[in-house]
XYZ file of C-alpha atoms in Angstrom:
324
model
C 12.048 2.852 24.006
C 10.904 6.418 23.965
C 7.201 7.003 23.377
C 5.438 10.135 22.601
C 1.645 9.351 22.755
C 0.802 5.815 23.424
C -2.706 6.941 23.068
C -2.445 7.171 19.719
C -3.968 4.636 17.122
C -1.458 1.558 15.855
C -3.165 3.665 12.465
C -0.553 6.489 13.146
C 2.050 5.368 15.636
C 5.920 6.927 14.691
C 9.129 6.363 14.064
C 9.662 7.397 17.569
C 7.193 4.927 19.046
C 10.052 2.468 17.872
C 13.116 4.088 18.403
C 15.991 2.816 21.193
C 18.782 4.348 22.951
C 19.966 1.692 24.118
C 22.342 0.772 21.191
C 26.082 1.183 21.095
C 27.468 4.406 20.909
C 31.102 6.274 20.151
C 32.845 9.318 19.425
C 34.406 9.799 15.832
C 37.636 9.883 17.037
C 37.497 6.564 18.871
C 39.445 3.512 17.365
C 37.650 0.665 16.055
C 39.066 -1.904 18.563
C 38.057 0.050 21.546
C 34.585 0.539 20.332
C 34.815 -3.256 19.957
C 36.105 -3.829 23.359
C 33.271 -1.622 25.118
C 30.474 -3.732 23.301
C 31.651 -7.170 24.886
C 29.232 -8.343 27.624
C 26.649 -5.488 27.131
C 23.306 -6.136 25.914
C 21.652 -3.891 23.610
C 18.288 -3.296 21.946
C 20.161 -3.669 18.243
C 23.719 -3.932 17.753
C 23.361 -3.653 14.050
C 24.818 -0.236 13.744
C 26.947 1.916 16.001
C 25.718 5.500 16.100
C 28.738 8.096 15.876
C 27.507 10.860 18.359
C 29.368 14.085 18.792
C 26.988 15.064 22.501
C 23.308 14.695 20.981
C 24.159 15.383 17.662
C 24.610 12.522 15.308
C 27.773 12.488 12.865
C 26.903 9.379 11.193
C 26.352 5.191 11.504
C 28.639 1.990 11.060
C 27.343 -1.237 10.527
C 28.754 -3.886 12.858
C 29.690 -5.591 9.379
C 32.089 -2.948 8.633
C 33.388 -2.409 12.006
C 34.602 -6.123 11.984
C 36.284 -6.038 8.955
C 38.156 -2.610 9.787
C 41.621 -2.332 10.933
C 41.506 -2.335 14.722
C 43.324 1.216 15.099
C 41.384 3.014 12.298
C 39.019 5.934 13.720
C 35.193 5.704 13.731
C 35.264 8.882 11.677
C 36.725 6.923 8.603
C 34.150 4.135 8.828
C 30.936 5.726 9.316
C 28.189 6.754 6.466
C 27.992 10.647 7.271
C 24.868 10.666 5.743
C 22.689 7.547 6.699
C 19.189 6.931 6.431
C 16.892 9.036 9.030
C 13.419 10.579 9.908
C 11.868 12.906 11.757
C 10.308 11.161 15.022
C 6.957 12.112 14.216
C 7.399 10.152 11.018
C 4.739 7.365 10.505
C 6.371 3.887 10.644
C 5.330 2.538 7.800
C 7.001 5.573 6.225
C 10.444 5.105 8.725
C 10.104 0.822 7.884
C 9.676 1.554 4.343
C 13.123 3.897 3.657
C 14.730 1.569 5.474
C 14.232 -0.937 3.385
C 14.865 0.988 0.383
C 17.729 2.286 1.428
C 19.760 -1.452 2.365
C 20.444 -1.068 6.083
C 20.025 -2.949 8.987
C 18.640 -0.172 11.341
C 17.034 3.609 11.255
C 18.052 6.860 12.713
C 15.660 8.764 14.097
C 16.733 12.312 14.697
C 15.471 15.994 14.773
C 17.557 18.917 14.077
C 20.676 16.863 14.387
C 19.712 15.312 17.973
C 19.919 11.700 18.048
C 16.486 10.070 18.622
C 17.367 6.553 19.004
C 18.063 3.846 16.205
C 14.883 1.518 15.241
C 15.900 -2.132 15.392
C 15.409 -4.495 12.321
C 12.525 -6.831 14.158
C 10.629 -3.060 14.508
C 11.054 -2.443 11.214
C 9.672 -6.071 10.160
C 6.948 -5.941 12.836
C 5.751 -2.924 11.085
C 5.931 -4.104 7.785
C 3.853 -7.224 8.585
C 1.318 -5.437 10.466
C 0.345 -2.957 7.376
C 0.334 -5.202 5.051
C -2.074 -6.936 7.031
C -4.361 -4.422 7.684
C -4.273 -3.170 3.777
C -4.626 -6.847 2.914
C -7.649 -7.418 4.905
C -9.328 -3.931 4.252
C -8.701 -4.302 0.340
C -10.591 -7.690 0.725
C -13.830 -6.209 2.391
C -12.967 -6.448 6.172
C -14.451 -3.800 8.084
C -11.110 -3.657 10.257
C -7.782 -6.031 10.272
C -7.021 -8.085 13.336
C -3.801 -8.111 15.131
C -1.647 -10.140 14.731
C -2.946 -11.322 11.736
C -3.596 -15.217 12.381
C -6.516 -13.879 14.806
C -7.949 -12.983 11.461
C -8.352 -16.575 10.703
C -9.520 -18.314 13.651
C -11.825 -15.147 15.193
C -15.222 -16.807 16.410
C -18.220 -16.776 14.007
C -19.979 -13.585 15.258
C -17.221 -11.403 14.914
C -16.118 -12.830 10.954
C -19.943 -11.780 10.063
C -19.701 -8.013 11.738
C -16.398 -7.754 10.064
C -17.621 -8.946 6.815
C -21.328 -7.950 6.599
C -21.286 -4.193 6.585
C -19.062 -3.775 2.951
C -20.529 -7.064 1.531
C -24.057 -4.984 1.967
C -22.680 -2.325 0.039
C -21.956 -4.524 -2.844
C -25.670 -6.268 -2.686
C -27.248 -2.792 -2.726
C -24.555 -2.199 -5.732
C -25.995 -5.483 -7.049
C -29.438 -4.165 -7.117
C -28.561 -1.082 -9.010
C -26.848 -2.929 -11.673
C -29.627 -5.178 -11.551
C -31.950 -2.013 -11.893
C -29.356 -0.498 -15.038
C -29.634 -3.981 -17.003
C -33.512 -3.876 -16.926
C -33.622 -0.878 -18.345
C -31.842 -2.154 -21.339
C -34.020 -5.561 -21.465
C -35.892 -4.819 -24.733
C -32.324 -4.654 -26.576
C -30.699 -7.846 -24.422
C -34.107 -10.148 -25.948
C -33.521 -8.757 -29.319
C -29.801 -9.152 -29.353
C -28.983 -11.825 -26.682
C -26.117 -11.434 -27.949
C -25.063 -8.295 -25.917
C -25.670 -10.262 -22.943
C -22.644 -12.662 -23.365
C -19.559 -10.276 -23.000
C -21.011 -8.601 -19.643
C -19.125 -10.492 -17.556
C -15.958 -10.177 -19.622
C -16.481 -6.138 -19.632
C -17.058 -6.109 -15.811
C -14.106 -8.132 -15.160
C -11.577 -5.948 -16.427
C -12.620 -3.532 -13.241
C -9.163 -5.876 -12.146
C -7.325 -2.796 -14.001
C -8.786 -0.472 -11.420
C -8.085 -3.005 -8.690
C -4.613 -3.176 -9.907
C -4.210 0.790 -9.430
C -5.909 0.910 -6.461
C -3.217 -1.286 -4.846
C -0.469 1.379 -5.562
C -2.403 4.108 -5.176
C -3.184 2.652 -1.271
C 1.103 1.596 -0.762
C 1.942 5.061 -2.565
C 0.061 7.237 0.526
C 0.358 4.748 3.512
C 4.915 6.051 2.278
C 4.006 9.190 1.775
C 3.861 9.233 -1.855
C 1.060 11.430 -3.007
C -1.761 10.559 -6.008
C -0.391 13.515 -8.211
C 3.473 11.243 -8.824
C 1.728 8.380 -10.101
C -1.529 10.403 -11.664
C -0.193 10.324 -15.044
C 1.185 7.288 -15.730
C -1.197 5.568 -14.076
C -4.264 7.175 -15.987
C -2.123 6.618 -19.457
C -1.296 2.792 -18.283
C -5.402 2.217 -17.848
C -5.765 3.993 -21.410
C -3.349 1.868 -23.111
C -4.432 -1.396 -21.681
C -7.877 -0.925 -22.666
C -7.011 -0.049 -26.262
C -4.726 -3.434 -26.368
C -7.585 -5.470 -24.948
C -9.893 -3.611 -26.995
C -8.316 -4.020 -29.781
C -8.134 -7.666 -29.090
C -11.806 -8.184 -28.782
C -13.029 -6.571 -31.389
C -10.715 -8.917 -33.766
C -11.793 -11.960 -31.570
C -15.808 -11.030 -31.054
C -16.329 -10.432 -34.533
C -14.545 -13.179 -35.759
C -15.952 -15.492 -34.032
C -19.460 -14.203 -33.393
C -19.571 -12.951 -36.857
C -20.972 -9.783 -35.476
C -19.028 -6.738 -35.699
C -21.579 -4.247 -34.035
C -21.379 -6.045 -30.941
C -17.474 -6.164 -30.845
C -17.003 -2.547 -31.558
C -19.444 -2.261 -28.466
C -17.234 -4.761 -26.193
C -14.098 -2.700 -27.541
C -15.094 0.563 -27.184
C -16.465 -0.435 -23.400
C -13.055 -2.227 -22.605
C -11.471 1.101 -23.539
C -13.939 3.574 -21.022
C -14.223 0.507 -18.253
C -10.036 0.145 -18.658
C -9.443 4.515 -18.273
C -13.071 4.544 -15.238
C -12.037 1.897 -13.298
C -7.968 3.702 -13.452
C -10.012 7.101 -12.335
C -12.002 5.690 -9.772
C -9.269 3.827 -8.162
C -7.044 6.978 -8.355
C -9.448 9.449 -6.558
C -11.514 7.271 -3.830
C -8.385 5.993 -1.897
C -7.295 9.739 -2.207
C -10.748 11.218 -0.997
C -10.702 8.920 1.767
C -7.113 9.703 2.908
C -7.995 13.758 3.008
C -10.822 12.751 5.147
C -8.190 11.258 7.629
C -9.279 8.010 7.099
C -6.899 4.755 6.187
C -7.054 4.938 2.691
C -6.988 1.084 2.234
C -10.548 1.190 4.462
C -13.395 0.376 2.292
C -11.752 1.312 -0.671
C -11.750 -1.689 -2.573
C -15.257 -3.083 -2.131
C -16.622 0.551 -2.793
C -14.745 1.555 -5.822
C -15.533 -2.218 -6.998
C -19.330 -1.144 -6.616
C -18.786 2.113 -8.478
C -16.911 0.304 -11.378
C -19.173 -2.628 -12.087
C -22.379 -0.234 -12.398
C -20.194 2.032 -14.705
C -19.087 -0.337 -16.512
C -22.447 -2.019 -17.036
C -24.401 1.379 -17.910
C -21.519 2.025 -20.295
C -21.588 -0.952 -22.148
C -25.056 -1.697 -22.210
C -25.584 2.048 -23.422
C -23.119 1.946 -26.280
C -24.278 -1.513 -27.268
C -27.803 -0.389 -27.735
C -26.626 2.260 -29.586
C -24.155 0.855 -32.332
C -26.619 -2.491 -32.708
C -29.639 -0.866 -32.029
């Protein structure tokens, strides 16, 4: 196992950090029997592949699946992918586990400039996989850091849940307060239309659209893939879903409620909490990536915070204005 900075955090350990040379080997001219022949009775990190090496520089890969089924006396030339799957060993491994996957094979090359770097096995790949979704899991649902592995999560001792727990959960009372603070102001319009009261919950629920982004957003930079691919579509999904639902509940409100004021307020504040909370769950995991920080950390209680006082102001404001 080659490692190039155990110092570094599990946060931003590499592709190299997992990769093995000790993994079977052969020239592309070698026949597929006696590759077969020199793997019996050796014992390697991951037999899943056989790296074609010409010196340090790789040629190509052949799964073990294909070098069974091949005709013993055909050359490893004819059965390898020339142009496998492969990063750069500084690569982050959730970035290396991910294109993996996505790509169908059983192991990773790791190589720079052509030099073979080692393969990464299939358990590295799945240990890596488990342990960020873990950590985004945890940090998404207000912990102030993920445990590893992640059953210590569940059985830590009481003093350590609270210190892991507290510190976000005191954002969101302080958030509480606010919103608490942003309803009062709007208390002579709430006792003459009580009415305006009843959809608040249903407005600050649909913050889940924003929760919804936020999850891609966080899986999109922990691979690599940047805000400004999924900016667009993501901004126009939060636009159209609020004009479905608000569509929906102005038909429904004023039906029902007999009050049509009131559901072109709840309509027009699904629309603005639908396209703030898509915003807002776009840019903070972003802002705190460029600060160096997981994104996943404290995003989602924060930008939960942010949207539920939006959304609150908003509503409340445009209510007061198309009853009042």
């Amino acid at each position: 196992m080659t490692i190039l900075d155990p110092a570094r955090s599990d946060q931003f350990r590499t592709a190299a950090q997992h990769a093995s040379f000790h993994v079977p080997t052969a020239r592309r001219d070698e026949l597929a029997t006696h590759v077969l022949d020199a793997m019996r009775g050796q014992h390697y990190d991951s037999a899943a592949a056989v790296a074609v090496l010409d010196g340090d520089q790789l040629l190509g890969l052949v799964t073990i699946e294909k070098l069974f089924a091949a005709p013993p006396a055909t050359p490893m030339s004819l059965l390898m992918d020339a142009n496998p799957p492969a990063v750069a060993s500084s690569t982050v491994q959730e970035h290396a586990a991910w294109k993996a996957v996505h790509h169908n094979e059983p192991t990773l090359a790791v190589i720079d400039d052509g030099r073979f770097g080692g393969l990464i096995p299939a358990n590295a790949m799945l240990e890596v996989l488990l342990t960020e979704h873990d950590e985004d899991m945890v940090r998404l649902g207000g912990f102030l850091r993920s445990a590893s592995p992640a059953q210590l999560t569940t059985v830590e001792p009481l003093l350590r849940r609270l210190w892991h727990r507290l510190p976000w959960l005191g954002v969101g009372l302080f958030g509480a307060l606010l919103a608490a603070g942003v309803v009062g102001n709007f208390e002579a319009d709430l006792a003459e239309h009580v009415l305006i009261a009843f959809f608040v919950p249903g407005v600050v629920y649909l913050d889940a659209i924003g929760t919804q982004t936020e999850a891609l957003v966080i899986r999109g930079l922990s691979l690599g893939v940047g805000v400004r691919r999924i900016i667009g579509r993501e901004i126009a999904t939060g636009v159209i879903l609020g004009l479905l639902l608000g569509g929906v509940s102005l038909l429904v409100v004023g039906l029902i409620w007999q009050d049509w004021a009131v559901a072109l307020a709840v309509a027009l504040s699904l629309l603005a909490a639908a396209s703030i909370a898509t915003v807002i769950a776009l840019v903070l995991p972003w802002v705190i990536s460029r600060l160096g920080q997981d994104p996943a950390f404290g995003s989602g209680p924060l930008a939960t915070v942010v949207q539920d006082i939006l959304t609150v102001t908003i509503y409340l404001a445009v209510a007061s204005a198309l009853v009042g």
